[in-house]
PDB file of C-alpha atoms in Angstrom:
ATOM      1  CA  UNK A   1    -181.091-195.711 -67.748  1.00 70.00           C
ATOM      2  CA  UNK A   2    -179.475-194.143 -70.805  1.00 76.00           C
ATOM      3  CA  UNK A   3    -177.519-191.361 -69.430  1.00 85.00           C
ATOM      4  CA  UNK A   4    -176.607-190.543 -73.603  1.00 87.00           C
ATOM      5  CA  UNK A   5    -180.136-189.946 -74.055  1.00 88.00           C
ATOM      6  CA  UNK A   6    -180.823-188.250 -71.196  1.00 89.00           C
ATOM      7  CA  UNK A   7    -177.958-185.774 -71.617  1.00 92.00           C
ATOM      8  CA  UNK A   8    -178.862-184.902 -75.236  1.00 91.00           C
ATOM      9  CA  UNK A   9    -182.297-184.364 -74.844  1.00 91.00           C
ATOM     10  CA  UNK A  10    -181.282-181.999 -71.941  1.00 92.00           C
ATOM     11  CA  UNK A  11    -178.493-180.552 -73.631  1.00 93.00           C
ATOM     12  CA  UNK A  12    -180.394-180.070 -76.877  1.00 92.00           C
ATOM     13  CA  UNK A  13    -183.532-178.808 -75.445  1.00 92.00           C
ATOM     14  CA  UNK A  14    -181.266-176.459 -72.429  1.00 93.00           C
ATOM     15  CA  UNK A  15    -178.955-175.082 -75.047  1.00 93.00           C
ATOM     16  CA  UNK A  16    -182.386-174.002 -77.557  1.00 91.00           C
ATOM     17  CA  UNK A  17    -184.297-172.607 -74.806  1.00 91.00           C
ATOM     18  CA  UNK A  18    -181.019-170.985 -73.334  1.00 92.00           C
ATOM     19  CA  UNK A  19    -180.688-169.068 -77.053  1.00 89.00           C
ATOM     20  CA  UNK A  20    -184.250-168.033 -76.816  1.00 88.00           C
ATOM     21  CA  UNK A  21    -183.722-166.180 -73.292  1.00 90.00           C
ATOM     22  CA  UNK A  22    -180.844-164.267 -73.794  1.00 89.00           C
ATOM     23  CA  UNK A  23    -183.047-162.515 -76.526  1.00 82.00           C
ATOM     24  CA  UNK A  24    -186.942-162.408 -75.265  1.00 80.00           C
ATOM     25  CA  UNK A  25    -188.932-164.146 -72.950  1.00 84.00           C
ATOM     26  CA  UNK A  26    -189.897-167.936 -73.333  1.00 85.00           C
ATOM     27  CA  UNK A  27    -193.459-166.574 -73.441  1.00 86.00           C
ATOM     28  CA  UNK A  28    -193.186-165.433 -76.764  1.00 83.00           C
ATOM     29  CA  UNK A  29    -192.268-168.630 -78.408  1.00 88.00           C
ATOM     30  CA  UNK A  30    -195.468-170.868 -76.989  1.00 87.00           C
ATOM     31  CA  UNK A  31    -198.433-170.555 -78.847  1.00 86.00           C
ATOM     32  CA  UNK A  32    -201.361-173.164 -78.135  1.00 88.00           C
ATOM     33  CA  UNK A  33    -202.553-173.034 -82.181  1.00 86.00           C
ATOM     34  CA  UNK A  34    -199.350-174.094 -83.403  1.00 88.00           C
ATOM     35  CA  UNK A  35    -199.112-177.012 -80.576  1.00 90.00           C
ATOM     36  CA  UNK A  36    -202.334-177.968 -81.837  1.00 91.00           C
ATOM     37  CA  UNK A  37    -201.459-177.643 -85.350  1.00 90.00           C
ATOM     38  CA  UNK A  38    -198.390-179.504 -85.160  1.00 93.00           C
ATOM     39  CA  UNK A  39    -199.110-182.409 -82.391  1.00 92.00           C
ATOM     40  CA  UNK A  40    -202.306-183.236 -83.411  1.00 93.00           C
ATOM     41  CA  UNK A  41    -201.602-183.192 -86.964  1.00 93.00           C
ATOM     42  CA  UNK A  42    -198.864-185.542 -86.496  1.00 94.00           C
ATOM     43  CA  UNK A  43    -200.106-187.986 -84.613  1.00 93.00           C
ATOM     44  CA  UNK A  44    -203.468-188.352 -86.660  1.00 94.00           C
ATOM     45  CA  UNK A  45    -201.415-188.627 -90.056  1.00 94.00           C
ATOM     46  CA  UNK A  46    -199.524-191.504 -87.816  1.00 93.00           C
ATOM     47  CA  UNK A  47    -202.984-193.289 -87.384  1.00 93.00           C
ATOM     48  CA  UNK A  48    -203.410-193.008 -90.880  1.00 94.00           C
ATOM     49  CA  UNK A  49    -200.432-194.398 -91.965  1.00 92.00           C
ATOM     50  CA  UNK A  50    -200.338-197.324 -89.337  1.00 91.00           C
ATOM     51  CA  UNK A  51    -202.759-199.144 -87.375  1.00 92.00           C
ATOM     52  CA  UNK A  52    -203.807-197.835 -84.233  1.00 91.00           C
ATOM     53  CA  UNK A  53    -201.975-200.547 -81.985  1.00 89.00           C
ATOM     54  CA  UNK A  54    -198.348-199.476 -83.547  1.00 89.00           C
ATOM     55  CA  UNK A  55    -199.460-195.783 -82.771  1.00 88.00           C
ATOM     56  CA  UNK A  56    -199.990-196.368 -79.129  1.00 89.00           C
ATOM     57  CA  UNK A  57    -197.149-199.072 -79.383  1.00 87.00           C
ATOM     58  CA  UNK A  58    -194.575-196.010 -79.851  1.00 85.00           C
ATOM     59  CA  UNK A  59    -194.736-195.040 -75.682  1.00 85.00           C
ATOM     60  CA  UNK A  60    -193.188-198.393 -75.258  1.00 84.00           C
ATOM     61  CA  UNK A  61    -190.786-198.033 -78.107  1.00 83.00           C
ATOM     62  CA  UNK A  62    -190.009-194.561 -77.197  1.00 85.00           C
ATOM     63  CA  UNK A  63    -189.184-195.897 -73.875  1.00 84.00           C
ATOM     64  CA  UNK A  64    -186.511-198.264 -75.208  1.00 82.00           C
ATOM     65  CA  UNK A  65    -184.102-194.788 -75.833  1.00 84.00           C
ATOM     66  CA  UNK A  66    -184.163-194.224 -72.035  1.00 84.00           C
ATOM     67  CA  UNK A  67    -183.843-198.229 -70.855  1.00 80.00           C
ATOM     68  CA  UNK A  68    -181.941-200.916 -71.396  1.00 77.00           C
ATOM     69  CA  UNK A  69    -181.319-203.753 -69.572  1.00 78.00           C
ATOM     70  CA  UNK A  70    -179.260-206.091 -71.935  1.00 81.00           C
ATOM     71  CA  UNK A  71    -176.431-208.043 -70.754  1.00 84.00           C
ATOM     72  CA  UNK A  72    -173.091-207.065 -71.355  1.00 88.00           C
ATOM     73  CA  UNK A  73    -171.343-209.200 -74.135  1.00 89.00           C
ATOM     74  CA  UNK A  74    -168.303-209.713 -71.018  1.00 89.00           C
ATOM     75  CA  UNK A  75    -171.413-211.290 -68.602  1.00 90.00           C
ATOM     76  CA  UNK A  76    -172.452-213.269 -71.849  1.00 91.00           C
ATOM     77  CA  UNK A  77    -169.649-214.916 -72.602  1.00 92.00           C
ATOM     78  CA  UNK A  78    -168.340-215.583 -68.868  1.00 91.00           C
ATOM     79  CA  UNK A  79    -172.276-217.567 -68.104  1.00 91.00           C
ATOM     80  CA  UNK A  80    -171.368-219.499 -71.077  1.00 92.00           C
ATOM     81  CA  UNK A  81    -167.907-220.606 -69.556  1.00 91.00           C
ATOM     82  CA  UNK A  82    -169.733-221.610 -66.429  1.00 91.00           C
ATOM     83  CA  UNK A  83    -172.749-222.892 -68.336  1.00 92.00           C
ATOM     84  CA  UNK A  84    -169.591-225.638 -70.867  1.00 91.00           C
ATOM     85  CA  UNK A  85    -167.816-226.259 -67.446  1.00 91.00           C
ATOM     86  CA  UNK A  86    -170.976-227.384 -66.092  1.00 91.00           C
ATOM     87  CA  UNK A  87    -172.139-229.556 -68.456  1.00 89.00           C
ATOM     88  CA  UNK A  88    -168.352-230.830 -69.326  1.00 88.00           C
ATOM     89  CA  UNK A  89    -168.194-232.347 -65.692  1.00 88.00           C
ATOM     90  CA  UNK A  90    -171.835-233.172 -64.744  1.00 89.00           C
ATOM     91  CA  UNK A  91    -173.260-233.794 -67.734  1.00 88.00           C
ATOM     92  CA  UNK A  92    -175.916-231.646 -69.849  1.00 89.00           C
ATOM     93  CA  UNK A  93    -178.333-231.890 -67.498  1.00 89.00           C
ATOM     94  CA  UNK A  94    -177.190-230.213 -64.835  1.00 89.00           C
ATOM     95  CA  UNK A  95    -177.665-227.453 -66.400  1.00 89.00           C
ATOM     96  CA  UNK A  96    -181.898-227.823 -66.025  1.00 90.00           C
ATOM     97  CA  UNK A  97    -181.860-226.336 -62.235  1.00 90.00           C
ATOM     98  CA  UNK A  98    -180.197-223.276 -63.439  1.00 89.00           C
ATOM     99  CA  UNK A  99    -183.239-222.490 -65.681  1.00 90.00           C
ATOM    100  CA  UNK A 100    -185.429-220.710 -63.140  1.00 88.00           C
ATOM    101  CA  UNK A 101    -182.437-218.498 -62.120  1.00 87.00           C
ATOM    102  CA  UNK A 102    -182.224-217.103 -65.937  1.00 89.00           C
ATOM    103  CA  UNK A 103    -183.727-213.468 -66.519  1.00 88.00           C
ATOM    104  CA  UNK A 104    -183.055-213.872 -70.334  1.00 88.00           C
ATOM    105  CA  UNK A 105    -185.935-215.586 -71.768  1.00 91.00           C
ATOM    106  CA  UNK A 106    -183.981-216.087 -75.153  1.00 92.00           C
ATOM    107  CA  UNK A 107    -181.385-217.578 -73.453  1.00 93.00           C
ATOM    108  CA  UNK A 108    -183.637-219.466 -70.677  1.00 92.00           C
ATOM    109  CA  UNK A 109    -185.523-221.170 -73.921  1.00 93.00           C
ATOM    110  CA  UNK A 110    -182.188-221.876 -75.896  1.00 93.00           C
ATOM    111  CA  UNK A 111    -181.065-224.077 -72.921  1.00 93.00           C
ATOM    112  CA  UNK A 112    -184.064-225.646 -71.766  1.00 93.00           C
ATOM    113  CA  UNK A 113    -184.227-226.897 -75.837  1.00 93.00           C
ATOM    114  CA  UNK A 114    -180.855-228.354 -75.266  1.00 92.00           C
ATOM    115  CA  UNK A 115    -181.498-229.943 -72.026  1.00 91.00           C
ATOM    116  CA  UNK A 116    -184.276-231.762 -73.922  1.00 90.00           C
ATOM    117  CA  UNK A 117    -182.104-232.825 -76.025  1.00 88.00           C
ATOM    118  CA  UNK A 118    -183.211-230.783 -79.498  1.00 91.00           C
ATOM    119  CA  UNK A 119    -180.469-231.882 -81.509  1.00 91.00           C
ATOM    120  CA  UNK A 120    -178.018-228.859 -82.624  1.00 90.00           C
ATOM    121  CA  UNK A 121    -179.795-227.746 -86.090  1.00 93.00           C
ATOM    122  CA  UNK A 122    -183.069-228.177 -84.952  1.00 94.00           C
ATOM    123  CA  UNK A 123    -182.155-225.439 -81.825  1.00 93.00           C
ATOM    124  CA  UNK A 124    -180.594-223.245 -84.318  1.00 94.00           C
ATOM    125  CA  UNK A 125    -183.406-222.744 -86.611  1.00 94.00           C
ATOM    126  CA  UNK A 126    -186.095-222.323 -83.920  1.00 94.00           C
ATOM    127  CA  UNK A 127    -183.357-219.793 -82.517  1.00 94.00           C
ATOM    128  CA  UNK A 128    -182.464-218.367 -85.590  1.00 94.00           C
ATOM    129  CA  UNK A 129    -187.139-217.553 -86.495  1.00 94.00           C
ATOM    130  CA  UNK A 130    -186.811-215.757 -83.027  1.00 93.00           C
ATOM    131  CA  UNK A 131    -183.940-213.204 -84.009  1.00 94.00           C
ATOM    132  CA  UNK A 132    -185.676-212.716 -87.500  1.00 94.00           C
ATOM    133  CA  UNK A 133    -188.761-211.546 -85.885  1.00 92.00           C
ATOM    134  CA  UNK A 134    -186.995-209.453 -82.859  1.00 91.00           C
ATOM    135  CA  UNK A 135    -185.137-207.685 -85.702  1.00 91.00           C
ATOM    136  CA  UNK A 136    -188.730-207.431 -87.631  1.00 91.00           C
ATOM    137  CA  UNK A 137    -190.467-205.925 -84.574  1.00 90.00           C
ATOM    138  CA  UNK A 138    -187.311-203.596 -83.637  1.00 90.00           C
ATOM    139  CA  UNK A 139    -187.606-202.521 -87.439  1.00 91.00           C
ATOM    140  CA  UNK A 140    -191.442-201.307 -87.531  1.00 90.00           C
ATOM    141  CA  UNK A 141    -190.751-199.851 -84.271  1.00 90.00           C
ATOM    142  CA  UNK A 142    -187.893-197.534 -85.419  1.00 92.00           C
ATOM    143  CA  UNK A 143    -189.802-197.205 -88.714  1.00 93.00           C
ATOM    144  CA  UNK A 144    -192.850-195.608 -86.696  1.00 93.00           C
ATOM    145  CA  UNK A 145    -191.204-193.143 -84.491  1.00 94.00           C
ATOM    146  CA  UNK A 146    -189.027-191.938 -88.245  1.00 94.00           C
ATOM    147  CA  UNK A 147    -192.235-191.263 -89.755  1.00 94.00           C
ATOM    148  CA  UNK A 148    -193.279-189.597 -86.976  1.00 94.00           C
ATOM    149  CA  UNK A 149    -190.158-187.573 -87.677  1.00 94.00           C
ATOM    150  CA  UNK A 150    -190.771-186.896 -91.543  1.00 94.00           C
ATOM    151  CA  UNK A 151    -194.698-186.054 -90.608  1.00 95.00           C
ATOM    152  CA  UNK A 152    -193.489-183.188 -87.738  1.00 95.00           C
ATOM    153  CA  UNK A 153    -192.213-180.868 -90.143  1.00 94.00           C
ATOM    154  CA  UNK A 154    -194.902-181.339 -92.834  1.00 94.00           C
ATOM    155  CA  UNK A 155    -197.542-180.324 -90.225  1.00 93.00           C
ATOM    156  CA  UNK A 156    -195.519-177.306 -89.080  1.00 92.00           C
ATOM    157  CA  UNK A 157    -195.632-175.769 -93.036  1.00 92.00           C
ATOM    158  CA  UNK A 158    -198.934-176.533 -93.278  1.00 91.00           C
ATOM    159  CA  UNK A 159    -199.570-174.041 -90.209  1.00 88.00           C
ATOM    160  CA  UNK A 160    -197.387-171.743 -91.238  1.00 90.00           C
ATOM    161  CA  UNK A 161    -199.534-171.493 -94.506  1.00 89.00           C
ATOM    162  CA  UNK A 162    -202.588-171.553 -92.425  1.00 85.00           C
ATOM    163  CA  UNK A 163    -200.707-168.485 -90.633  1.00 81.00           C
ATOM    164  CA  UNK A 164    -199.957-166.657 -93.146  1.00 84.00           C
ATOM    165  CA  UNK A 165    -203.592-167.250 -95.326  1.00 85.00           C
ATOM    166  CA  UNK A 166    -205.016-165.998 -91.830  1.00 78.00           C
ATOM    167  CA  UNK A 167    -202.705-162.972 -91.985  1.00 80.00           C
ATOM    168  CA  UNK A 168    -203.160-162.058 -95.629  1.00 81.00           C
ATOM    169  CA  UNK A 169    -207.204-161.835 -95.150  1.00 80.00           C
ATOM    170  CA  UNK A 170    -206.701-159.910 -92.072  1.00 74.00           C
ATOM    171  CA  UNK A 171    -204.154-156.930 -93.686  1.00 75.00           C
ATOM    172  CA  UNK A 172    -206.461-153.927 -93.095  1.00 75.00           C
ATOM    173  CA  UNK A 173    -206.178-154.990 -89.371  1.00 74.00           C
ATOM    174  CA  UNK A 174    -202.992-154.603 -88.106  1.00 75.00           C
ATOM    175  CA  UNK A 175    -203.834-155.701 -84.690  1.00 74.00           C
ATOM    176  CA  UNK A 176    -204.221-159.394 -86.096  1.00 71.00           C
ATOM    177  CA  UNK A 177    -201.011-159.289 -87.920  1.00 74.00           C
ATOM    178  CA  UNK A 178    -198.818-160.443 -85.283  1.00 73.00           C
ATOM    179  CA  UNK A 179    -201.068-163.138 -83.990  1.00 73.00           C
ATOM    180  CA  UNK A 180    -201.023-165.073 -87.388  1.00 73.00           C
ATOM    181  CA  UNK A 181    -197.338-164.353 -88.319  1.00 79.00           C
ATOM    182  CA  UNK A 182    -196.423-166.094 -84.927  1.00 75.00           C
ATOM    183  CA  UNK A 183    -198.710-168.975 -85.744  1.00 75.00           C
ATOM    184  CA  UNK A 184    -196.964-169.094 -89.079  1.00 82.00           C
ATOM    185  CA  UNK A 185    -193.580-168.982 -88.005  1.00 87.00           C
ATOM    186  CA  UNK A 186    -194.245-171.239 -84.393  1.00 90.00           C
ATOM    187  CA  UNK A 187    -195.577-174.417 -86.359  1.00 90.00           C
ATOM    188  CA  UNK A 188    -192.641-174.595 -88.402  1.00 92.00           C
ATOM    189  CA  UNK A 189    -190.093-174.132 -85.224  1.00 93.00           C
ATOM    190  CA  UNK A 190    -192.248-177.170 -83.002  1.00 94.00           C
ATOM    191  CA  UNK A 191    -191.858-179.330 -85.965  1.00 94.00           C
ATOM    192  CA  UNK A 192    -188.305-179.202 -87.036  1.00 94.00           C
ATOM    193  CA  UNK A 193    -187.472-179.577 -83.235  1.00 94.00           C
ATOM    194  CA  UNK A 194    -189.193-182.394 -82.791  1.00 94.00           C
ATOM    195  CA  UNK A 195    -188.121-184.014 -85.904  1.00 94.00           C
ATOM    196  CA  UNK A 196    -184.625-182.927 -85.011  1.00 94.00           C
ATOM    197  CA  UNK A 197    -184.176-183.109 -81.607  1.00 93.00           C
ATOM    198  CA  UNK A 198    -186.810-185.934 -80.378  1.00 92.00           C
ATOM    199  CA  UNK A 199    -187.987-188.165 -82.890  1.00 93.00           C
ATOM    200  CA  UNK A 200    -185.015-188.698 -85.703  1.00 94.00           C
ATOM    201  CA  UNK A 201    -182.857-188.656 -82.731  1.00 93.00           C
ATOM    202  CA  UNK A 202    -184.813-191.407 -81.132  1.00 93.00           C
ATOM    203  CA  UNK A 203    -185.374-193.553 -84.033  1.00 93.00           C
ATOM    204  CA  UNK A 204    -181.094-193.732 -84.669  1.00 93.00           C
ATOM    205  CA  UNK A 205    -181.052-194.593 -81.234  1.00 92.00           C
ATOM    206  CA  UNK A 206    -183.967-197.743 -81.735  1.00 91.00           C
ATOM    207  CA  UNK A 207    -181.354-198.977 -84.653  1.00 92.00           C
ATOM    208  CA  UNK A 208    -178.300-198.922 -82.707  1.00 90.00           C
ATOM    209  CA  UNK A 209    -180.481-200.767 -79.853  1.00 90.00           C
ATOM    210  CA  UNK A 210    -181.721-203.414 -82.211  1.00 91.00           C
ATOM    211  CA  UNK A 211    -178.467-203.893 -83.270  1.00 92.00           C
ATOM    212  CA  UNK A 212    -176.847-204.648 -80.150  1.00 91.00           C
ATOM    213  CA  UNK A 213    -179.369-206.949 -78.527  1.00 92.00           C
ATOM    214  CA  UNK A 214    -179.055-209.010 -81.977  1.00 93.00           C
ATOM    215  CA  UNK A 215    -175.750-209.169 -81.232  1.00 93.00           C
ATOM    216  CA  UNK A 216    -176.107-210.618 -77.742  1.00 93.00           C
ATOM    217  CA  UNK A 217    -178.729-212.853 -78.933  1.00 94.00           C
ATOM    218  CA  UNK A 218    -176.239-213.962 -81.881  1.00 94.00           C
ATOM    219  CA  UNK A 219    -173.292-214.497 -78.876  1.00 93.00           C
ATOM    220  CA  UNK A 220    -176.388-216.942 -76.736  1.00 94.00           C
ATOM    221  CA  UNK A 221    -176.697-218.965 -79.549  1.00 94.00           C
ATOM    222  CA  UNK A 222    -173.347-219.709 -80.914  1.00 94.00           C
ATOM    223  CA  UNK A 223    -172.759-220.771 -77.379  1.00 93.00           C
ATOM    224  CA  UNK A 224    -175.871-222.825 -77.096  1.00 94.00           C
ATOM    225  CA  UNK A 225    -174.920-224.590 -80.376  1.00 93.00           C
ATOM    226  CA  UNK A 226    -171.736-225.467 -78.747  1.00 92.00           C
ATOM    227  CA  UNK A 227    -172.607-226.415 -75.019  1.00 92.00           C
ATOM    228  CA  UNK A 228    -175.252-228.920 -77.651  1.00 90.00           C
ATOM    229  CA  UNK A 229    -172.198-230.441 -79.057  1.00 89.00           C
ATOM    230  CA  UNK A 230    -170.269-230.765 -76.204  1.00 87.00           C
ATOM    231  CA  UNK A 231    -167.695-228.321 -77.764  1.00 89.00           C
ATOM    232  CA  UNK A 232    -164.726-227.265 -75.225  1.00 89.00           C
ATOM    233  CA  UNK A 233    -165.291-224.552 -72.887  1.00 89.00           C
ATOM    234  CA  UNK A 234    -161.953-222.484 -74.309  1.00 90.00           C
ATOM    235  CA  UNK A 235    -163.742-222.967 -78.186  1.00 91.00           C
ATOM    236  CA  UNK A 236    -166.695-221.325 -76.669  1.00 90.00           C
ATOM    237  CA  UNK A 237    -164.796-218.651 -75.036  1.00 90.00           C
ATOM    238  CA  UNK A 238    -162.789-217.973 -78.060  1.00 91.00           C
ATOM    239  CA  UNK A 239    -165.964-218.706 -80.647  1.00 91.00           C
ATOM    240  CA  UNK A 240    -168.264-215.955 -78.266  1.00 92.00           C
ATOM    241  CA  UNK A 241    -164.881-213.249 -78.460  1.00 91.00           C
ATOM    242  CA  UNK A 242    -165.034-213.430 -82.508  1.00 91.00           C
ATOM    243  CA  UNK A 243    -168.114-211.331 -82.233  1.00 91.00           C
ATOM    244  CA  UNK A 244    -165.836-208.434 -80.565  1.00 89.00           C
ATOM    245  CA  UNK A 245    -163.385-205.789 -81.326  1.00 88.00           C
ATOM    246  CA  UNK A 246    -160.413-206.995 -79.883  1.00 85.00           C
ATOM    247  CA  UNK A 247    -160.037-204.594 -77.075  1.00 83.00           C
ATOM    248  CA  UNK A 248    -163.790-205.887 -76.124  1.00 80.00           C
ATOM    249  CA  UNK A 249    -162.535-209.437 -75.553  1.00 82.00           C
ATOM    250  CA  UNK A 250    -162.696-211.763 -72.786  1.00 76.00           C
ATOM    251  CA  UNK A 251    -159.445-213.236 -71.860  1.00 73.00           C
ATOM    252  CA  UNK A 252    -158.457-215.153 -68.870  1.00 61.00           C
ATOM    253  CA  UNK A 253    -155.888-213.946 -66.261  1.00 48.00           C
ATOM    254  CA  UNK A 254    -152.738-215.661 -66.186  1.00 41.00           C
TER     255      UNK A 254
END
């Protein structure tokens, strides 16, 4: 669990709905219309502008803000001391029983290619395609939810010109004045907070996540390339630190 996104949706959402008590009643500020207006308005102008399986595809993304279960770039690089050490004393492949016991798929399929003996360049570039197409998929992913983030606010104007049309045809009644003004002003308020607060928000969040598993996945294969060339375990420790601020890196205890 991400406790950053947890605690600034809360915070965000506590702090707004906090504001709105201390001057009038929640009550006031939901209105079903503008919901309707806004929500459904958004999501169909999503279907429009991508298929229907990225649409449906966003639950899962969406669900990447509050998981995570990458490996630390610490945990990385200490498997790949064991991983050298191992293969530096019993050969390569002793390394095939610890297959089954990898979680890591990327880093499961890295090893079981040098096990076979892939030679170094052909692992890299079948490596290399998968991190191209994670970062491709992470990319439309992030790219959805922002739209849905630049269509939020464009539905809320267009009810709050629906309001107000409604409200200018209805000025000899001024019973129905109220009604439409609140439509008008509601539809603009839902979208700008969920553009601001839940889908921008989320889609900075997909980047940084995309980032950092692209890291990891960079770390697993500079030390699959060396464990393939029988490099030194200390070279792979120091090669796998390179990719870290220095106050990040691994170092052995004296």
């Amino acid at each position: 669990m991400d406790l950053a996104t947890v605690i600034g949706i809360v915070l965000s959402f506590g702090l707004v709905v906090a504001a709105i008590l201390t001057g009038s009643s929640l009550m006031v500020f939901i209105s079903v219309p503008s919901a309707l207006i806004v929500l459904g308005g958004t999501i169909g102008a999503a279907l429009v502008n991508y298929p229907l399986s990225y649409v449906i595809g966003v639950i899962g993304v969406i669900k990447n803000t509050f998981f995570s279960n990458l490996d630390t770039p610490a945990s990385v690089i200490d498997k790949f001391k064991d991983y050298a050490n191992r293969a530096r004393r019993e050969g390569i492949l002793s390394l095939e029983p610890l297959l089954k016991e990898i979680d890591d798929d990327y880093m499961r399929k890295g090893l079981q290619l040098t096990v076979d003996g892939l030679e170094p360049q052909t692992i890299q570039e079948i490596m290399e395609t998968e991190i191209s197409y994670l970062q491709e998929r992470h990319e439309t992913g992030a790219d959805v939810v922002a739209v849905l983030g630049t269509l939020a606010p464009a539905m809320g104007m267009i009810g709050t010109v629906i309001g107000l049309v409604q409200m200018l045809q209805t000025m000899s009644d001024p019973s129905t004045i109220g009604p439409a003004m609140a439509v008008a002003l509601l539809t603009t308020l839902y979208g700008a907070i969920l553009a601001n607060l839940v889908f921008n928000p989320m889609s900075g969040k997909l980047k940084t996540r995309s980032k950092e598993e692209v890291l990891i996945r960079e770390m697993i294969l500079e030390g699959i390339l060396a464990i393939s060339k029988g490099e030194n375990p200390r070279i792979i420790e120091e090669k796998l630190n390179s990719f870290l601020p220095p106050k990040d890196r691994v170092t052995d205890q004296p």
